[in-house]
CSV table of C-alpha atoms in Angstrom, one decimal:
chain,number,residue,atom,x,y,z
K,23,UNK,CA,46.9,99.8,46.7
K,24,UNK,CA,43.4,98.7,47.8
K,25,UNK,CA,44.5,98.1,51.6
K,26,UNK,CA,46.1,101.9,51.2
K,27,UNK,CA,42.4,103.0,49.8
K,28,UNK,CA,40.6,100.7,52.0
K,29,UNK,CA,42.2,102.0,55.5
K,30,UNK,CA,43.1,105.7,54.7
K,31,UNK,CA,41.4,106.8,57.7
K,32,UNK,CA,43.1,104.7,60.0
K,33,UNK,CA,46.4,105.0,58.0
K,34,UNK,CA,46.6,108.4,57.3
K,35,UNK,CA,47.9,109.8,60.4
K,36,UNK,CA,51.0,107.3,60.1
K,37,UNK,CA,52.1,108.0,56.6
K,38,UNK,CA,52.1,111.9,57.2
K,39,UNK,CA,54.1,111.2,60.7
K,40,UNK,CA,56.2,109.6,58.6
K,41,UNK,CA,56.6,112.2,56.0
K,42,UNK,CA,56.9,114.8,58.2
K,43,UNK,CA,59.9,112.9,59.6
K,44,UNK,CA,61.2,112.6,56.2
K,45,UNK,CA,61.2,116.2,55.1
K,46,UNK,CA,62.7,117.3,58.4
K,47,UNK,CA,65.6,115.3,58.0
K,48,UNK,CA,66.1,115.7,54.6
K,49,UNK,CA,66.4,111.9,53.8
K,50,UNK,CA,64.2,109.4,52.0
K,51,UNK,CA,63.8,106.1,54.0
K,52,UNK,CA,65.6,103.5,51.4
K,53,UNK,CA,63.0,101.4,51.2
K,54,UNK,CA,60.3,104.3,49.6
K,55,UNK,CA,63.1,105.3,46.9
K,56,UNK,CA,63.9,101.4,45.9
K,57,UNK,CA,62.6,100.5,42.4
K,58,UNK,CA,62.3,98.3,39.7
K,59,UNK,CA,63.0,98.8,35.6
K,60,UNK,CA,61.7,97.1,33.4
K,61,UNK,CA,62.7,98.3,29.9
K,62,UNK,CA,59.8,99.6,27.3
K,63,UNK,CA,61.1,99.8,24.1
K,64,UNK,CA,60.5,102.9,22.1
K,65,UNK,CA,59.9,101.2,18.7
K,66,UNK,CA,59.0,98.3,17.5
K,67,UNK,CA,62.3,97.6,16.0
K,68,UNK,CA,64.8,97.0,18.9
K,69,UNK,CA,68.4,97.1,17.8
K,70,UNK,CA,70.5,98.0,20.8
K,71,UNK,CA,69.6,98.8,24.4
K,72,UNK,CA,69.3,102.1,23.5
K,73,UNK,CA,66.2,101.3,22.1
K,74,UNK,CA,64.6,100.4,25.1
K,75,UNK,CA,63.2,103.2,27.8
K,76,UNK,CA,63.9,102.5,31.6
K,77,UNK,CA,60.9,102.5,33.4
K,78,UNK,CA,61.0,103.0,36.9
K,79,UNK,CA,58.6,101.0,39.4
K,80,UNK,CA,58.4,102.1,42.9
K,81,UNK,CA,55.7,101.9,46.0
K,82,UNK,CA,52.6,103.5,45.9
K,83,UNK,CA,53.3,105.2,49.0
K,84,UNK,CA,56.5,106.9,47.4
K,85,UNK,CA,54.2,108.5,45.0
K,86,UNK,CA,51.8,109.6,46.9
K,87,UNK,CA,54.8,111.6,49.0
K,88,UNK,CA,56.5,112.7,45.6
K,89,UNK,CA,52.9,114.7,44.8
K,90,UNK,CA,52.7,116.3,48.0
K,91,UNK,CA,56.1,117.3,47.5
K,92,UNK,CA,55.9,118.2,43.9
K,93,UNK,CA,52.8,120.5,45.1
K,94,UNK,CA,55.2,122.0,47.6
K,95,UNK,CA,57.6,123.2,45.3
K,96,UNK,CA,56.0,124.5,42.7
K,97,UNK,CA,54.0,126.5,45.0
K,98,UNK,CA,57.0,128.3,46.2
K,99,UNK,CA,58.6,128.8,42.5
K,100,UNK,CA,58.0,132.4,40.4
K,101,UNK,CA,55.3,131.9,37.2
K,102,UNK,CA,57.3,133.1,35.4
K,103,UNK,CA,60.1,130.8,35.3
K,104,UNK,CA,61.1,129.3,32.5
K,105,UNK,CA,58.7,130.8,30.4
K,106,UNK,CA,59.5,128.6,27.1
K,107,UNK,CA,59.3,125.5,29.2
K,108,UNK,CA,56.3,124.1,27.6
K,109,UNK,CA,55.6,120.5,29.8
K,110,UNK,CA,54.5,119.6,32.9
K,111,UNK,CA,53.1,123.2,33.3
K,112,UNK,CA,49.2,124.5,33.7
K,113,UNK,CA,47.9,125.7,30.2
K,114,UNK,CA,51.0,124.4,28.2
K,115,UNK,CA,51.1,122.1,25.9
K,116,UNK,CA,52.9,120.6,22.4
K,117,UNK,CA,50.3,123.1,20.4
K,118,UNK,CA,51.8,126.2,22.7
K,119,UNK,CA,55.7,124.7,21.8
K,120,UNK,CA,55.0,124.2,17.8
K,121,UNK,CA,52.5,127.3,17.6
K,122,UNK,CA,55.3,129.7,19.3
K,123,UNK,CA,58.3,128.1,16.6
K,124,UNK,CA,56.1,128.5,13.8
K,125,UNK,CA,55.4,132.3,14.8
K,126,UNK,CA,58.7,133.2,16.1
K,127,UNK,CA,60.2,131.8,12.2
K,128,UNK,CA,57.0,133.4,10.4
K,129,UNK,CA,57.1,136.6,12.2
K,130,UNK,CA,61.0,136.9,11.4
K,131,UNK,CA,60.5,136.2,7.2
K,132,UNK,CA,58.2,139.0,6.7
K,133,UNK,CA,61.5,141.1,6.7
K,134,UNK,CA,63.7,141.2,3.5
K,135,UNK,CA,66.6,139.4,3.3
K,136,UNK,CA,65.9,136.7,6.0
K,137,UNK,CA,65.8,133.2,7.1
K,138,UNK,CA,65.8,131.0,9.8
K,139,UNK,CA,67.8,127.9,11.2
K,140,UNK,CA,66.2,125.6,13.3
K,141,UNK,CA,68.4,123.4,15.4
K,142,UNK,CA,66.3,120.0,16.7
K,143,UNK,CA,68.6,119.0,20.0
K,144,UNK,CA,69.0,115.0,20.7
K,145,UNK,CA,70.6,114.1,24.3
K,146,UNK,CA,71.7,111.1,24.9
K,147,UNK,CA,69.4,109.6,28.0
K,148,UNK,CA,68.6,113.1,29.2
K,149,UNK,CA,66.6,112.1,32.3
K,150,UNK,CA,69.6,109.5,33.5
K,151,UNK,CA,72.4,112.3,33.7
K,152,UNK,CA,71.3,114.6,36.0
K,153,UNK,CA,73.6,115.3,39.0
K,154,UNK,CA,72.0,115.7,42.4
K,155,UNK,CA,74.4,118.3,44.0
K,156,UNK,CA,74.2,120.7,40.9
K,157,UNK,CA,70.0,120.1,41.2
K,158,UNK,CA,70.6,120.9,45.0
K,159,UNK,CA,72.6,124.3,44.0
K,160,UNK,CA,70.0,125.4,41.0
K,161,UNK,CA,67.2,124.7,43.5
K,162,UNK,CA,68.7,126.5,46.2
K,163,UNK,CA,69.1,129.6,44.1
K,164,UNK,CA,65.8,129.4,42.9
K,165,UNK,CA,64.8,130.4,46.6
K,166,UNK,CA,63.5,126.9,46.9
K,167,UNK,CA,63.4,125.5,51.1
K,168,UNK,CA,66.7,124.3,52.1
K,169,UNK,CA,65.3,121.0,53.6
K,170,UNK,CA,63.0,120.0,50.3
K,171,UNK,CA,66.6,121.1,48.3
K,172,UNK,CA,67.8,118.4,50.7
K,173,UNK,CA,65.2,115.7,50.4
K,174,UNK,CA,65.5,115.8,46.9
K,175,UNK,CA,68.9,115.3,46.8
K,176,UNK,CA,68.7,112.3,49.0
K,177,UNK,CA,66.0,111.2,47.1
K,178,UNK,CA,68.4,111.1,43.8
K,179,UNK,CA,71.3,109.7,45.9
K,180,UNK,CA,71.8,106.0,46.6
K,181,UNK,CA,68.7,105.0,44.8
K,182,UNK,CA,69.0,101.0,44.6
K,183,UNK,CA,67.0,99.5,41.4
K,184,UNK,CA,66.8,95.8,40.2
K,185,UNK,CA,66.1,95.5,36.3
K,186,UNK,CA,63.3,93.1,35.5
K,187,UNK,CA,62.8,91.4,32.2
K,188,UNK,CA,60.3,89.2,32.3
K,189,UNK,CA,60.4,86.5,35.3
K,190,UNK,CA,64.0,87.2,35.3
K,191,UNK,CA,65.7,89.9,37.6
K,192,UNK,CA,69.0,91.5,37.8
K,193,UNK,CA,71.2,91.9,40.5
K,194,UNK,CA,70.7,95.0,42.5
K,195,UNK,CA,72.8,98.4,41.5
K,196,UNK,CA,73.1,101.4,44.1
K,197,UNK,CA,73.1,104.9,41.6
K,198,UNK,CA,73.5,108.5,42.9
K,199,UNK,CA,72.8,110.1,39.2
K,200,UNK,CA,70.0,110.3,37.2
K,201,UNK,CA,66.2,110.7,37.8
K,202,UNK,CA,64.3,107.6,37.2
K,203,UNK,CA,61.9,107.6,34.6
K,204,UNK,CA,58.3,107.0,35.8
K,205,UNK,CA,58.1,108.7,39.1
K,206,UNK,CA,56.5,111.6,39.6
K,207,UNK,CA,58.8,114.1,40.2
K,208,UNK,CA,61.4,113.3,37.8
K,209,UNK,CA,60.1,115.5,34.9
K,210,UNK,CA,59.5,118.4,37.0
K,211,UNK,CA,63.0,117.8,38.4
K,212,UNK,CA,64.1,117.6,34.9
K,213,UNK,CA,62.5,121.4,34.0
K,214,UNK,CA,64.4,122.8,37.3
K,215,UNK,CA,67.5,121.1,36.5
K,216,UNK,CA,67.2,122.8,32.6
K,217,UNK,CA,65.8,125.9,33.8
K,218,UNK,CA,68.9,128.1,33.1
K,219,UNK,CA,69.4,126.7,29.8
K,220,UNK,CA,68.2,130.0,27.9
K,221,UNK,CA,69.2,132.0,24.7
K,222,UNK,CA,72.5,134.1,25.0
K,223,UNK,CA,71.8,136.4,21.9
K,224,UNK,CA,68.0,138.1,21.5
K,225,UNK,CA,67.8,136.9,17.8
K,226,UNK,CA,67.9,133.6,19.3
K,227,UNK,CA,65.3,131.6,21.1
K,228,UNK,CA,65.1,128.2,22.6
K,229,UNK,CA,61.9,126.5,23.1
K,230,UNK,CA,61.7,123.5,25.3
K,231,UNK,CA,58.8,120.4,26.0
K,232,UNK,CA,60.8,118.3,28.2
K,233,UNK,CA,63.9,117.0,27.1
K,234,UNK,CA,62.5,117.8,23.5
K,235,UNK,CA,65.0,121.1,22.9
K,236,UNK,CA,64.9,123.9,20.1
K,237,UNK,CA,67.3,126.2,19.0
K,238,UNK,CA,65.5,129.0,16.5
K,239,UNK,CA,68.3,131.1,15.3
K,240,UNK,CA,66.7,134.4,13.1
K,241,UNK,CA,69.6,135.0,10.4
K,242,UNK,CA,69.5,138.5,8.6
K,243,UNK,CA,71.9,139.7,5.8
K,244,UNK,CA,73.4,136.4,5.8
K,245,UNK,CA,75.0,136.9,9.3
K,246,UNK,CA,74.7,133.5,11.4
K,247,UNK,CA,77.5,134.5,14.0
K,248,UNK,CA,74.8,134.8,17.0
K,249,UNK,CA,73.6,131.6,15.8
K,250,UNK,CA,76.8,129.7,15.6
K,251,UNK,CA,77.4,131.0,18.9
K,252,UNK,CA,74.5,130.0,20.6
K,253,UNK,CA,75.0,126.6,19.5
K,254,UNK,CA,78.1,126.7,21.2
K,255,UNK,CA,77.1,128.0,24.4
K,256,UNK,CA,74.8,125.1,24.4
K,257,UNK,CA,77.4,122.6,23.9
K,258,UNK,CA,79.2,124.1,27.2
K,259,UNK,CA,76.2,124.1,29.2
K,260,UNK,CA,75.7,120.7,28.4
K,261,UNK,CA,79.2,119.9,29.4
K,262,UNK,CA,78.9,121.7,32.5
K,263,UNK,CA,75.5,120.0,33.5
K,264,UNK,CA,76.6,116.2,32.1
K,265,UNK,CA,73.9,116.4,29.8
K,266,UNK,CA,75.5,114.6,26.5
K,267,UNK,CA,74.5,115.7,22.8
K,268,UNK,CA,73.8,112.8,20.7
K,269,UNK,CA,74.7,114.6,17.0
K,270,UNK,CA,73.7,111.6,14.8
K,271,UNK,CA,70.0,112.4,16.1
K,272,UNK,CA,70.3,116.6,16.4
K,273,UNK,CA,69.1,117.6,13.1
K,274,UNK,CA,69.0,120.7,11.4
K,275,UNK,CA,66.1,122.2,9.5
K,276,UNK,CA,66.7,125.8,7.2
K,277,UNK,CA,63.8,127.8,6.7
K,278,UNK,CA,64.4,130.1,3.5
K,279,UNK,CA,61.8,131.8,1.1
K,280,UNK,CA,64.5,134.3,-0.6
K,281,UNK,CA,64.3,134.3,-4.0
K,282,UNK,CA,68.6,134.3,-4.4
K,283,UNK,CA,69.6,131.7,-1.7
K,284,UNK,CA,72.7,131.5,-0.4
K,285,UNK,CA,75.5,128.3,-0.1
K,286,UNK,CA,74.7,127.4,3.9
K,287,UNK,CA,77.5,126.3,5.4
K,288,UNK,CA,77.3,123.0,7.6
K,289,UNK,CA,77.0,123.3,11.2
K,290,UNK,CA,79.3,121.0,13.4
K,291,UNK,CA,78.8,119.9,17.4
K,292,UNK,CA,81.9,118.5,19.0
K,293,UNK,CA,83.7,117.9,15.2
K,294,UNK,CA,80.6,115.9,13.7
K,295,UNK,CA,78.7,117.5,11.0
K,296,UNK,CA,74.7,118.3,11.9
K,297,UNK,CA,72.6,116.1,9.2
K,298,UNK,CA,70.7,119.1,7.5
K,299,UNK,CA,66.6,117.4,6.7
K,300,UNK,CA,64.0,118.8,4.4
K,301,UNK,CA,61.6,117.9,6.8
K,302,UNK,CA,61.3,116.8,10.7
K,303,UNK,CA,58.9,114.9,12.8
K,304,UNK,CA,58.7,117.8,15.7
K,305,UNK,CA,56.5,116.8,19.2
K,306,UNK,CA,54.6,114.2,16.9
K,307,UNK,CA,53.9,116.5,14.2
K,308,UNK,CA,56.3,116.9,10.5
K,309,UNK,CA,58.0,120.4,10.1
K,310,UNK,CA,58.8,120.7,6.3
K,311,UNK,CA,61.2,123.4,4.8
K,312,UNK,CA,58.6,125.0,3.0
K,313,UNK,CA,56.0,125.0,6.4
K,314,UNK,CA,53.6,123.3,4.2
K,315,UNK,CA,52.0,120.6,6.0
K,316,UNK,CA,51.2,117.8,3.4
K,317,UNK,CA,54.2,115.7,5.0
K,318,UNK,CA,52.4,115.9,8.4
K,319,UNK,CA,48.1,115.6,7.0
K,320,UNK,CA,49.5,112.9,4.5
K,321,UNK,CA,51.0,111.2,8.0
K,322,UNK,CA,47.8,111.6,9.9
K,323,UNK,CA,45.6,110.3,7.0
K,324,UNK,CA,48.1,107.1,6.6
K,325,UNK,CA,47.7,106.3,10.6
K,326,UNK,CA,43.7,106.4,10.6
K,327,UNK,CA,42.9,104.4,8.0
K,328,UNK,CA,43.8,101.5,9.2
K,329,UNK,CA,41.4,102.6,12.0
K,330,UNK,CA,38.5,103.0,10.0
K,331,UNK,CA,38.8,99.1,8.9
K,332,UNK,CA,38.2,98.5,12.5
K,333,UNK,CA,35.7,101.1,12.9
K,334,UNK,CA,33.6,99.2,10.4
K,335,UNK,CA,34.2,95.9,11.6
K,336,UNK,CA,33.1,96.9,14.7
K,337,UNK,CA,29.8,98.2,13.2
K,338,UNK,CA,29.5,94.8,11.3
K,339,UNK,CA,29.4,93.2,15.1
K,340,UNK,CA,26.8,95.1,15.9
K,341,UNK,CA,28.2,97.8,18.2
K,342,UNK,CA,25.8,100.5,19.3
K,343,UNK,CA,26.8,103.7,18.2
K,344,UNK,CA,27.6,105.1,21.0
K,345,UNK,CA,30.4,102.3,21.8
K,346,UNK,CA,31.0,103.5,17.8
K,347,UNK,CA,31.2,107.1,18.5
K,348,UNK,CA,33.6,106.2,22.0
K,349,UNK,CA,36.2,104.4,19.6
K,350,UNK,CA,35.9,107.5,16.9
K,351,UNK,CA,36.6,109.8,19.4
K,352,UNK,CA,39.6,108.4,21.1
K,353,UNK,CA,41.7,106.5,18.3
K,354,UNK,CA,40.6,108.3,14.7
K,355,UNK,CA,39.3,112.1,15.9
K,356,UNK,CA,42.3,112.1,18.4
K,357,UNK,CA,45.1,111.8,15.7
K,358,UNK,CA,43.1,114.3,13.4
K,359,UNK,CA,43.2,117.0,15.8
K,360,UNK,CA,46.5,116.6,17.3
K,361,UNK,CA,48.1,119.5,17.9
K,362,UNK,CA,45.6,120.9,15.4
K,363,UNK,CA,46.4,124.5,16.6
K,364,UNK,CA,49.5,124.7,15.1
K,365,UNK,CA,48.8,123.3,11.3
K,366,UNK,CA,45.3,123.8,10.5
K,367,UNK,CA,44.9,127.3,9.8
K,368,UNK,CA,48.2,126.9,7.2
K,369,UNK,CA,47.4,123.5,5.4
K,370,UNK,CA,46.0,124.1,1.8
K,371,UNK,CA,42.5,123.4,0.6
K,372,UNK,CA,43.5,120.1,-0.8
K,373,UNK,CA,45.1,118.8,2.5
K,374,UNK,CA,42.0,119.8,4.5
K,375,UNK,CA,39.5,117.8,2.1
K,376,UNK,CA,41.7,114.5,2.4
K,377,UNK,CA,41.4,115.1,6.1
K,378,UNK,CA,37.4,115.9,6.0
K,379,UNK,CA,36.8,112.9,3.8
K,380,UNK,CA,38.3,110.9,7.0
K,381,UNK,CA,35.3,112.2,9.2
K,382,UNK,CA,32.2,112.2,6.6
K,383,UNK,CA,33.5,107.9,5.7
K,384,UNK,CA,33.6,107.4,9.9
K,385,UNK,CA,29.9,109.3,9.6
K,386,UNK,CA,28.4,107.2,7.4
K,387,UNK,CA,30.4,104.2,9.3
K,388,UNK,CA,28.5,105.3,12.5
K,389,UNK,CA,25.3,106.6,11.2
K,390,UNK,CA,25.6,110.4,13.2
K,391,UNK,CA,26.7,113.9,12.4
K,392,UNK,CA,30.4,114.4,13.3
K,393,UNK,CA,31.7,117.8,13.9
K,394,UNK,CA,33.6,118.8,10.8
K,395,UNK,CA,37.3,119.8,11.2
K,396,UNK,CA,36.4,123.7,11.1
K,397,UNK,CA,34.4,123.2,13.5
K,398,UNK,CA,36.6,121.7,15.8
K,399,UNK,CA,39.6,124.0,15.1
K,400,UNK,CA,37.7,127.3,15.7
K,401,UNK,CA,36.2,126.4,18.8
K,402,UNK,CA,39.9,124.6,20.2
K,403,UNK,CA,41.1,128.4,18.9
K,404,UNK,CA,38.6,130.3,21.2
K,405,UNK,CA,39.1,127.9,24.0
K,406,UNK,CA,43.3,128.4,24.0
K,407,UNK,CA,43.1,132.3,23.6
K,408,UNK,CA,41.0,132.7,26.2
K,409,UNK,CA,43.2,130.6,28.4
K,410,UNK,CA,46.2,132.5,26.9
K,411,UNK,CA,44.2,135.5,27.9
K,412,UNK,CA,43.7,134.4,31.9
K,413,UNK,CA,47.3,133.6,31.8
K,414,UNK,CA,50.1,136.5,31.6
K,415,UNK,CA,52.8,134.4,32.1
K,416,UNK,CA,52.1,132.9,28.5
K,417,UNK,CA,54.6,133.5,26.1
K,418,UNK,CA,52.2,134.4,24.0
K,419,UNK,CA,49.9,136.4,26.3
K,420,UNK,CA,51.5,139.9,25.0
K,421,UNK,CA,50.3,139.5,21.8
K,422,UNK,CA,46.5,139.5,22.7
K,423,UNK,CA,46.1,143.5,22.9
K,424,UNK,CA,42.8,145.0,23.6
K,425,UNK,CA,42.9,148.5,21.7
K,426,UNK,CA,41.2,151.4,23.7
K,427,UNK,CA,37.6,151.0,22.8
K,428,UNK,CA,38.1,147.7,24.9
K,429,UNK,CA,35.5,146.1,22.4
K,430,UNK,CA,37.9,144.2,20.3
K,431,UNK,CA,41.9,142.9,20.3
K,432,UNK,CA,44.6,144.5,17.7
K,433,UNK,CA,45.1,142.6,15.1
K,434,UNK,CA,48.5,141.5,13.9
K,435,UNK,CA,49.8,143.1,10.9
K,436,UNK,CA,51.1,140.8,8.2
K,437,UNK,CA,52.3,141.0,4.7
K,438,UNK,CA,52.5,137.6,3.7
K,439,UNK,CA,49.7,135.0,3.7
K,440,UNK,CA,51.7,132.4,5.4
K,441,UNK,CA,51.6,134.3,8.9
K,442,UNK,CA,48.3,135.4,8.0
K,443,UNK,CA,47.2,131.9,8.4
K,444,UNK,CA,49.3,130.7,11.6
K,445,UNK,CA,47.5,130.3,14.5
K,446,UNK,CA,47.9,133.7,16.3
K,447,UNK,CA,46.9,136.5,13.4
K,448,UNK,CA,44.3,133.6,13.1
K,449,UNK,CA,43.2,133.4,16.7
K,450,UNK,CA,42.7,137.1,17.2
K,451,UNK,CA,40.3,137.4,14.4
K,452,UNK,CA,38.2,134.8,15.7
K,453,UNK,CA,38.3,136.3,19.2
K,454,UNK,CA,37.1,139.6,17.5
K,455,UNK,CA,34.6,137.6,15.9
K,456,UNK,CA,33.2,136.2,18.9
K,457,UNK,CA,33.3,139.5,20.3
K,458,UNK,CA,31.4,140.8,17.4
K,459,UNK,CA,28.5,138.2,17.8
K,460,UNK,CA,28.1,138.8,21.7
K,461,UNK,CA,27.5,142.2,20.6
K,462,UNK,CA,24.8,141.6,17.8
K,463,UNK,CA,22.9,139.2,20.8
């Protein structure tokens, strides 16, 4: 890496000969796609291999080509693809993905005589069964240049890759499936290859962050047919594109405020019964039945106390406080504010308290005013509706509607309190509120 940095200049013109060459001919020298794994495991607990994620290791020089490349193609694709793709995009982000389920279910239970079934999607190594010649096809129809369609395919085909645990490595193993994990254009070959994985019924929607996949079926009169069906059109495009549904891990979450509930019948994916859960640990953050968020603040508060003990024996070794306010920041105010768009607005009085105590112990810890949690949720809700605003592609860009004076957005009407609270009603009042104080100045 630092002879790369150290003799760009004189280096430069070779490497984009050399790329130039590449792209033309639709092939990836073997040598730039060669890697090495080294398996990460995704818990602490490892039980099987399945526990472990495979890492993929390649040249500095491939990575540098897969970011000109990635550039490439997503300059050439429509904005508005894939709309409820929520990663690797500009302005997206797991608040977007949460704040948009939470709506779409909220928005639905204002009418009588609804609910909702959410449908939490597990697939089995998602990133290791893509198939390069359907990613060639599904590129190619995306209007995408014949020879990048080409170079990718070459670049997922005959990849060689030596596993390495520790000082120990494994013999070498030539595969033509799969992305590997780690490069940089594997997740962004992951959202083409998914692209076309969309709701068939409009009471239906599926939001996507990655391989993270959700299926929001909006019952009425006790009718689940579209539902049931949509499940099953996603177990055939699965089948179609190798991806493999791993059941034991798809759960199933049932959002009902009726007063008379209904027996639910058990949903089923290839003859295994979905496990139906009270509550589910969504893109880091706990989605309970009710959508009350004590689960998820009762979560948060558990992980950062532990890191105020550190916090104060860091103070005890004399750390100055702004090395004190560094470490607040980035391991104690980052997990209170995670994905603090999509929850805050909704927790209860009692929730936010146990979370405000957090901040006024790590004040007194560091000796300097800390903005409060209020504070940091309003301004975070000005900042993403004004990007939602700049951004028409956004899902969610339709529902910020100036009204004809032009001086202020229409708000959302709501009869119940819970979708009075969520982030959007909630965003649009503080917009007009901000618009209201430009005014008075």
């Amino acid at each position: 890496m630092c002879v790369i940095r150290d003799c760009a200049a004189e280096l430069a013109g070779v490497f984009t000969d050399i790329f130039n060459l590449s792209l033309l001919q639709g092939s990836v020298p073997t040598c730039l796609k060669t890697s090495i794994i080294v398996p990460v495991p995704k818990q602490s607990v490892v039980v099987s291999l399945n526990d472990y994620r495979p890492i993929a290791l390649t040249s500095v020089v491939m990575k540098c080509f897969e970011r000109l490349v990635l550039d490439h193609i997503k300059a050439g694709l429509p904005s508005t693809l894939d709309p409820f793709q929520f990663a690797y995009r500009r302005n997206r982000s797991t608040d977007d993905a949460i704040s948009i389920a939470v709506h779409t279910v909220l928005s639905h239970l204002e009418r009588q005589g609804t609910y909702a079934r959410l449908l939490f999607v597990d697939y089995s190594s998602a990133f290791n069964t893509i198939l390069p010649d359907r990613l060639f096809l599904k590129m190619t129809n995306l209007g995408i240049h014949q020879k990048i369609c080409l170079w990718v395919r070459n670049f997922l085909t005959d990849r060689p890759q030596t596993v390495r645990m520790g000082p120990y490595y494994s013999s070498t193993l030539v595969l033509s499936t799969g992305a590997p994990q780690g490069c940089v254009l594997s997740p962004f070959l992951y959202s083409l290859y998914t692209f076309d994985c969309t709701p068939l019924y409009k009471s239906n929607t599926i939001i996507k962050f990655a391989d993270d996949t959700t299926v929001v079926g909006l019952i009425s009169e006790n009718d689940e047919t579209a539902y049931r069906k949509e499940v099953q059109g996603l177990i055939q495009w699965c089948k179609e594109n190798n991806l493999m549904l791993n059941t034991k891990k798809t759960k199933e979450l049932i959002i009902d405020f009726r007063r008379k509930k209904s027996v639910f019948l058990p949903l089923h994916i290839n003859g295994e019964e979905v496990e139906r859960v009270g509550s589910f640990k969504y893109l880091g953050i706990y989605i309970s039945e009710d959508l009350s968020w004590t689960a998820n603040i009762n979560m948060v508060v558990r992980k950062v106390q532990g890191r105020l003990y550190f916090l104060r024996m860091l103070r005890g070794l004399n750390l100055s406080q702004h090395l004190l306010l560094s470490y607040y920041h980035s391991t104690i105010e980052s997990v209170l504010t995670y994905s603090i768009l999509s929850w805050y607005g909704s927790s209860s009085e009692t929730d936010k308290k146990a979370l405000q105590r957090i901040i006024k112990i790590a004040q007194n810890v560091i000796g300097l005013q800390l903005p409060t949690l209020d504070e940091i949720f309003t301004s975070r809700t000005l900042k993403k509706s004004h990007n939602i605003l700049r951004d028409p592609t956004h899902p969610a860009h339709n529902f910020f509607e100036l009204l004809p004076s032009g001086r202020r957005y229409r708000t959302m009407k709501t009869r119940t309190t819970r979708l009075l609270n969520s982030f959007y009603p909630r965003a649009l009042i503080a917009l007009n509120n901000d618009l209201r104080a430009s005014c008075k100045k």
